[in-house]
Amino acid sequence: MTSDLHSAFPAPTDEVVDLCRDLLRIDTTNTGDNATSTGERRAAEYVAEKLADVGIEPALYESAPGRANVVARIPGTDPGRGALLVHGHLDVVPADADEWSVHPFSGELRDGYLWGRGAIDMKDFDAMVLAVVRHWQRTGVRPPRDIVLAYTADEEAGSEYGAHFLATRHRDLFDGCTEGIGEVGGFSYTVDPSRRLYLIETAQKGIDWLRLHAKGRPGHGSMLHDDNAVTALAEAVARIGRHRFPVVVTDTVRAFLEEVSEVLDIELDPEDPETAIAKLGPIANIIGATIRNTANPTRLAAGYKDNVIPGRASATIDCRSLPGQSELLERQLRELVGPDIAIEYVQRQPALETTFDGDLVMAMSAALRAEDPGARPVPYMLSGGTDAKAFSQLGIRCFGFAPLRLPADLNFSALFHGIDERVPVDGLQFGVRVLDRFLRTC
């Protein structure tokens, strides 16, 4: 730990717990509907207040009533260098309190964890960054390059009111930014008591959310009917839901699997990567979804009365495409659903992939190893998508790096959008120490 983490001011490793708890207690549920989404402006005002309190000048940018974003720039010692974007979203997916062991917006501290919706997606990282920069301001630390902080709305529904709004309407805020870090990377996977892989996100799948629409002839529910929109839709949805797309191993996934096979001392068969992936335990779900395109039915809508056959039925499909495969996935889906089902895209954002090299990667790796001598940083592909999709359109090279050292028995991937979401307190504090080292040297 750097020496000036110990001072008359609150240590960032202590303050991060309070900051994270405060954020967890702000209900920022994003339903995907402006009328029912809540709390983003309140959370943005909280962040802005914490930044302003130490002399950082934040600005709020509201894309629609209540959909607020915060951006601030911290000057570095070398204005000639490209700036680093550090971004995190403030919204969370809905949570049903009846399903949880604690109230999802309680920010309860229990058994060494902070519990609450957003604990790992991603108010933990929001709090880590706040803790580090607040301490810097109090103690006179300046980073080597400009750092642009962006706390965004609406990431959980496609980022239209958050990162995409900022990138298109306020792109000047990101002038000079050449690289960026955000969520779902830098977390540990325990190999044995002395060794841990730290997965740094260098790629993420594309978002291809779509709706299927079937049309038929309306009629009375008691009669024989051979042109039923619900039947046609249900058959198409079933075909998609049961389909497994071909395995495709990208450069990022290949690099990850080669690292894993070496560390775990298992043979990697390029024609059968699933055998190696099956040995990864709690992260197998994330990695397993990155070797093929995926399509999962998530919503159905049809009808208005029990005894009326409707003339229209719709379904939502959450599709994720590998880099360069969005158009191929569309062709595959059209073959599956057949000519009579219409396809409408709700979100279509490209996959991203960069290389695992350069000074920024070296700085990430060095910071991890300094705090965990057993760390082995490796590249990986995220099965989902993040705000990086918007910021990459500005020419920013984006990584997922929100460092956490996790207990070996914690099923980390299951916590994303799951029940009883929680983050280990010592993991939060580890993340603060790593980010402090990284941001001072990157």
PDB file of N, CA, C and O in Angstrom, residues 179-214:
ATOM      1  N   GLU A 179      -7.732   6.039 -23.800  1.00  0.00           N
ATOM      2  CA  GLU A 179      -7.973   4.728 -23.197  1.00  0.00           C
ATOM      3  C   GLU A 179      -9.000   4.877 -22.089  1.00  0.00           C
ATOM      4  O   GLU A 179      -9.211   5.976 -21.563  1.00  0.00           O
ATOM      5  N   GLY A 180      -9.635   3.772 -21.741  1.00  0.00           N
ATOM      6  CA  GLY A 180     -10.635   3.816 -20.693  1.00  0.00           C
ATOM      7  C   GLY A 180     -10.734   2.500 -19.943  1.00  0.00           C
ATOM      8  O   GLY A 180     -10.403   1.439 -20.480  1.00  0.00           O
ATOM      9  N   ILE A 181     -11.193   2.597 -18.693  1.00  0.00           N
ATOM     10  CA  ILE A 181     -11.457   1.398 -17.902  1.00  0.00           C
ATOM     11  C   ILE A 181     -12.869   1.490 -17.335  1.00  0.00           C
ATOM     12  O   ILE A 181     -13.367   2.569 -17.028  1.00  0.00           O
ATOM     13  N   GLY A 182     -13.509   0.328 -17.221  1.00  0.00           N
ATOM     14  CA  GLY A 182     -14.846   0.254 -16.665  1.00  0.00           C
ATOM     15  C   GLY A 182     -15.064  -1.089 -15.994  1.00  0.00           C
ATOM     16  O   GLY A 182     -14.121  -1.701 -15.469  1.00  0.00           O
ATOM     17  N   GLU A 183     -16.292  -1.584 -16.076  1.00  0.00           N
ATOM     18  CA  GLU A 183     -16.692  -2.715 -15.237  1.00  0.00           C
ATOM     19  C   GLU A 183     -16.325  -4.089 -15.796  1.00  0.00           C
ATOM     20  O   GLU A 183     -15.942  -4.245 -16.945  1.00  0.00           O
ATOM     21  N   VAL A 184     -16.487  -5.068 -14.923  1.00  0.00           N
ATOM     22  CA  VAL A 184     -16.375  -6.511 -15.162  1.00  0.00           C
ATOM     23  C   VAL A 184     -15.003  -6.920 -15.696  1.00  0.00           C
ATOM     24  O   VAL A 184     -14.864  -7.534 -16.745  1.00  0.00           O
ATOM     25  N   GLY A 185     -13.992  -6.577 -14.944  1.00  0.00           N
ATOM     26  CA  GLY A 185     -12.636  -7.030 -15.243  1.00  0.00           C
ATOM     27  C   GLY A 185     -11.756  -6.793 -14.039  1.00  0.00           C
ATOM     28  O   GLY A 185     -12.071  -5.979 -13.168  1.00  0.00           O
ATOM     29  N   GLY A 186     -10.652  -7.530 -13.970  1.00  0.00           N
ATOM     30  CA  GLY A 186      -9.748  -7.380 -12.837  1.00  0.00           C
ATOM     31  C   GLY A 186     -10.154  -8.189 -11.617  1.00  0.00           C
ATOM     32  O   GLY A 186      -9.565  -8.035 -10.548  1.00  0.00           O
ATOM     33  N   PHE A 187     -11.136  -9.072 -11.753  1.00  0.00           N
ATOM     34  CA  PHE A 187     -11.565  -9.907 -10.628  1.00  0.00           C
ATOM     35  C   PHE A 187     -10.790 -11.220 -10.639  1.00  0.00           C
ATOM     36  O   PHE A 187     -10.298 -11.665 -11.673  1.00  0.00           O
ATOM     37  N   SER A 188     -10.697 -11.836  -9.483  1.00  0.00           N
ATOM     38  CA  SER A 188      -9.836 -13.009  -9.329  1.00  0.00           C
ATOM     39  C   SER A 188     -10.590 -14.317  -9.514  1.00  0.00           C
ATOM     40  O   SER A 188     -11.787 -14.422  -9.240  1.00  0.00           O
ATOM     41  N   TYR A 189      -9.858 -15.300  -9.987  1.00  0.00           N
ATOM     42  CA  TYR A 189     -10.300 -16.698 -10.042  1.00  0.00           C
ATOM     43  C   TYR A 189      -9.213 -17.519  -9.371  1.00  0.00           C
ATOM     44  O   TYR A 189      -8.055 -17.526  -9.817  1.00  0.00           O
ATOM     45  N   THR A 190      -9.556 -18.184  -8.278  1.00  0.00           N
ATOM     46  CA  THR A 190      -8.556 -18.888  -7.479  1.00  0.00           C
ATOM     47  C   THR A 190      -8.194 -20.227  -8.105  1.00  0.00           C
ATOM     48  O   THR A 190      -9.061 -21.075  -8.330  1.00  0.00           O
ATOM     49  N   VAL A 191      -6.899 -20.402  -8.379  1.00  0.00           N
ATOM     50  CA  VAL A 191      -6.380 -21.664  -8.885  1.00  0.00           C
ATOM     51  C   VAL A 191      -6.036 -22.583  -7.713  1.00  0.00           C
ATOM     52  O   VAL A 191      -6.421 -23.754  -7.672  1.00  0.00           O
ATOM     53  N   ASP A 192      -5.304 -22.048  -6.756  1.00  0.00           N
ATOM     54  CA  ASP A 192      -4.956 -22.748  -5.526  1.00  0.00           C
ATOM     55  C   ASP A 192      -4.611 -21.668  -4.506  1.00  0.00           C
ATOM     56  O   ASP A 192      -4.639 -20.472  -4.832  1.00  0.00           O
ATOM     57  N   PRO A 193      -4.302 -22.030  -3.264  1.00  0.00           N
ATOM     58  CA  PRO A 193      -4.085 -21.000  -2.249  1.00  0.00           C
ATOM     59  C   PRO A 193      -3.021 -19.961  -2.585  1.00  0.00           C
ATOM     60  O   PRO A 193      -3.054 -18.844  -2.056  1.00  0.00           O
ATOM     61  N   SER A 194      -2.095 -20.279  -3.462  1.00  0.00           N
ATOM     62  CA  SER A 194      -1.017 -19.325  -3.760  1.00  0.00           C
ATOM     63  C   SER A 194      -1.125 -18.683  -5.137  1.00  0.00           C
ATOM     64  O   SER A 194      -0.303 -17.829  -5.479  1.00  0.00           O
ATOM     65  N   ARG A 195      -2.124 -19.066  -5.925  1.00  0.00           N
ATOM     66  CA  ARG A 195      -2.212 -18.534  -7.291  1.00  0.00           C
ATOM     67  C   ARG A 195      -3.642 -18.137  -7.646  1.00  0.00           C
ATOM     68  O   ARG A 195      -4.587 -18.870  -7.346  1.00  0.00           O
ATOM     69  N   ARG A 196      -3.746 -16.975  -8.281  1.00  0.00           N
ATOM     70  CA  ARG A 196      -5.039 -16.488  -8.744  1.00  0.00           C
ATOM     71  C   ARG A 196      -4.892 -15.875 -10.133  1.00  0.00           C
ATOM     72  O   ARG A 196      -3.951 -15.109 -10.391  1.00  0.00           O
ATOM     73  N   LEU A 197      -5.811 -16.233 -11.017  1.00  0.00           N
ATOM     74  CA  LEU A 197      -5.925 -15.533 -12.285  1.00  0.00           C
ATOM     75  C   LEU A 197      -6.751 -14.280 -12.061  1.00  0.00           C
ATOM     76  O   LEU A 197      -7.740 -14.301 -11.318  1.00  0.00           O
ATOM     77  N   TYR A 198      -6.352 -13.183 -12.686  1.00  0.00           N
ATOM     78  CA  TYR A 198      -7.152 -11.963 -12.673  1.00  0.00           C
ATOM     79  C   TYR A 198      -7.587 -11.679 -14.104  1.00  0.00           C
ATOM     80  O   TYR A 198      -6.751 -11.438 -14.972  1.00  0.00           O
ATOM     81  N   LEU A 199      -8.887 -11.738 -14.343  1.00  0.00           N
ATOM     82  CA  LEU A 199      -9.429 -11.637 -15.690  1.00  0.00           C
ATOM     83  C   LEU A 199      -9.630 -10.171 -16.073  1.00  0.00           C
ATOM     84  O   LEU A 199     -10.461  -9.479 -15.467  1.00  0.00           O
ATOM     85  N   ILE A 200      -8.860  -9.702 -17.023  1.00  0.00           N
ATOM     86  CA  ILE A 200      -8.967  -8.329 -17.514  1.00  0.00           C
ATOM     87  C   ILE A 200      -9.737  -8.357 -18.831  1.00  0.00           C
ATOM     88  O   ILE A 200      -9.344  -9.058 -19.771  1.00  0.00           O
ATOM     89  N   GLU A 201     -10.808  -7.598 -18.879  1.00  0.00           N
ATOM     90  CA  GLU A 201     -11.676  -7.635 -20.056  1.00  0.00           C
ATOM     91  C   GLU A 201     -11.052  -6.854 -21.213  1.00  0.00           C
ATOM     92  O   GLU A 201     -10.878  -5.635 -21.137  1.00  0.00           O
ATOM     93  N   THR A 202     -10.730  -7.575 -22.287  1.00  0.00           N
ATOM     94  CA  THR A 202     -10.226  -6.943 -23.509  1.00  0.00           C
ATOM     95  C   THR A 202     -11.214  -7.088 -24.661  1.00  0.00           C
ATOM     96  O   THR A 202     -10.960  -6.588 -25.761  1.00  0.00           O
ATOM     97  N   ALA A 203     -12.322  -7.767 -24.428  1.00  0.00           N
ATOM     98  CA  ALA A 203     -13.333  -7.954 -25.475  1.00  0.00           C
ATOM     99  C   ALA A 203     -14.689  -8.143 -24.811  1.00  0.00           C
ATOM    100  O   ALA A 203     -14.776  -8.556 -23.650  1.00  0.00           O
ATOM    101  N   GLN A 204     -15.737  -7.824 -25.569  1.00  0.00           N
ATOM    102  CA  GLN A 204     -17.093  -8.086 -25.093  1.00  0.00           C
ATOM    103  C   GLN A 204     -17.997  -8.347 -26.292  1.00  0.00           C
ATOM    104  O   GLN A 204     -17.772  -7.827 -27.388  1.00  0.00           O
ATOM    105  N   LYS A 205     -18.986  -9.179 -26.064  1.00  0.00           N
ATOM    106  CA  LYS A 205     -19.898  -9.544 -27.143  1.00  0.00           C
ATOM    107  C   LYS A 205     -20.816  -8.375 -27.512  1.00  0.00           C
ATOM    108  O   LYS A 205     -20.994  -7.432 -26.728  1.00  0.00           O
ATOM    109  N   GLY A 206     -21.359  -8.460 -28.719  1.00  0.00           N
ATOM    110  CA  GLY A 206     -22.300  -7.449 -29.172  1.00  0.00           C
ATOM    111  C   GLY A 206     -23.669  -7.655 -28.565  1.00  0.00           C
ATOM    112  O   GLY A 206     -24.046  -8.759 -28.155  1.00  0.00           O
ATOM    113  N   ILE A 207     -24.427  -6.564 -28.485  1.00  0.00           N
ATOM    114  CA  ILE A 207     -25.810  -6.612 -28.023  1.00  0.00           C
ATOM    115  C   ILE A 207     -26.720  -6.630 -29.246  1.00  0.00           C
ATOM    116  O   ILE A 207     -26.665  -5.725 -30.082  1.00  0.00           O
ATOM    117  N   ASP A 208     -27.541  -7.648 -29.360  1.00  0.00           N
ATOM    118  CA  ASP A 208     -28.484  -7.778 -30.473  1.00  0.00           C
ATOM    119  C   ASP A 208     -29.855  -8.135 -29.904  1.00  0.00           C
ATOM    120  O   ASP A 208     -30.364  -9.239 -30.105  1.00  0.00           O
ATOM    121  N   TRP A 209     -30.440  -7.186 -29.157  1.00  0.00           N
ATOM    122  CA  TRP A 209     -31.766  -7.433 -28.588  1.00  0.00           C
ATOM    123  C   TRP A 209     -32.800  -7.248 -29.687  1.00  0.00           C
ATOM    124  O   TRP A 209     -32.792  -6.244 -30.411  1.00  0.00           O
ATOM    125  N   LEU A 210     -33.711  -8.201 -29.797  1.00  0.00           N
ATOM    126  CA  LEU A 210     -34.711  -8.102 -30.853  1.00  0.00           C
ATOM    127  C   LEU A 210     -36.068  -8.605 -30.389  1.00  0.00           C
ATOM    128  O   LEU A 210     -36.189  -9.271 -29.358  1.00  0.00           O
ATOM    129  N   ARG A 211     -37.075  -8.234 -31.170  1.00  0.00           N
ATOM    130  CA  ARG A 211     -38.425  -8.739 -30.937  1.00  0.00           C
ATOM    131  C   ARG A 211     -38.889  -9.509 -32.162  1.00  0.00           C
ATOM    132  O   ARG A 211     -38.657  -9.091 -33.293  1.00  0.00           O
ATOM    133  N   LEU A 212     -39.526 -10.618 -31.894  1.00  0.00           N
ATOM    134  CA  LEU A 212     -40.174 -11.400 -32.938  1.00  0.00           C
ATOM    135  C   LEU A 212     -41.652 -11.042 -32.951  1.00  0.00           C
ATOM    136  O   LEU A 212     -42.271 -10.901 -31.889  1.00  0.00           O
ATOM    137  N   HIS A 213     -42.223 -10.904 -34.146  1.00  0.00           N
ATOM    138  CA  HIS A 213     -43.638 -10.592 -34.277  1.00  0.00           C
ATOM    139  C   HIS A 213     -44.297 -11.624 -35.202  1.00  0.00           C
ATOM    140  O   HIS A 213     -43.831 -11.845 -36.327  1.00  0.00           O
ATOM    141  N   ALA A 214     -45.353 -12.231 -34.707  1.00  0.00           N
ATOM    142  CA  ALA A 214     -46.135 -13.171 -35.511  1.00  0.00           C
ATOM    143  C   ALA A 214     -47.537 -12.596 -35.713  1.00  0.00           C
ATOM    144  O   ALA A 214     -48.122 -12.020 -34.792  1.00  0.00           O
TER     145      ALA A 214
END
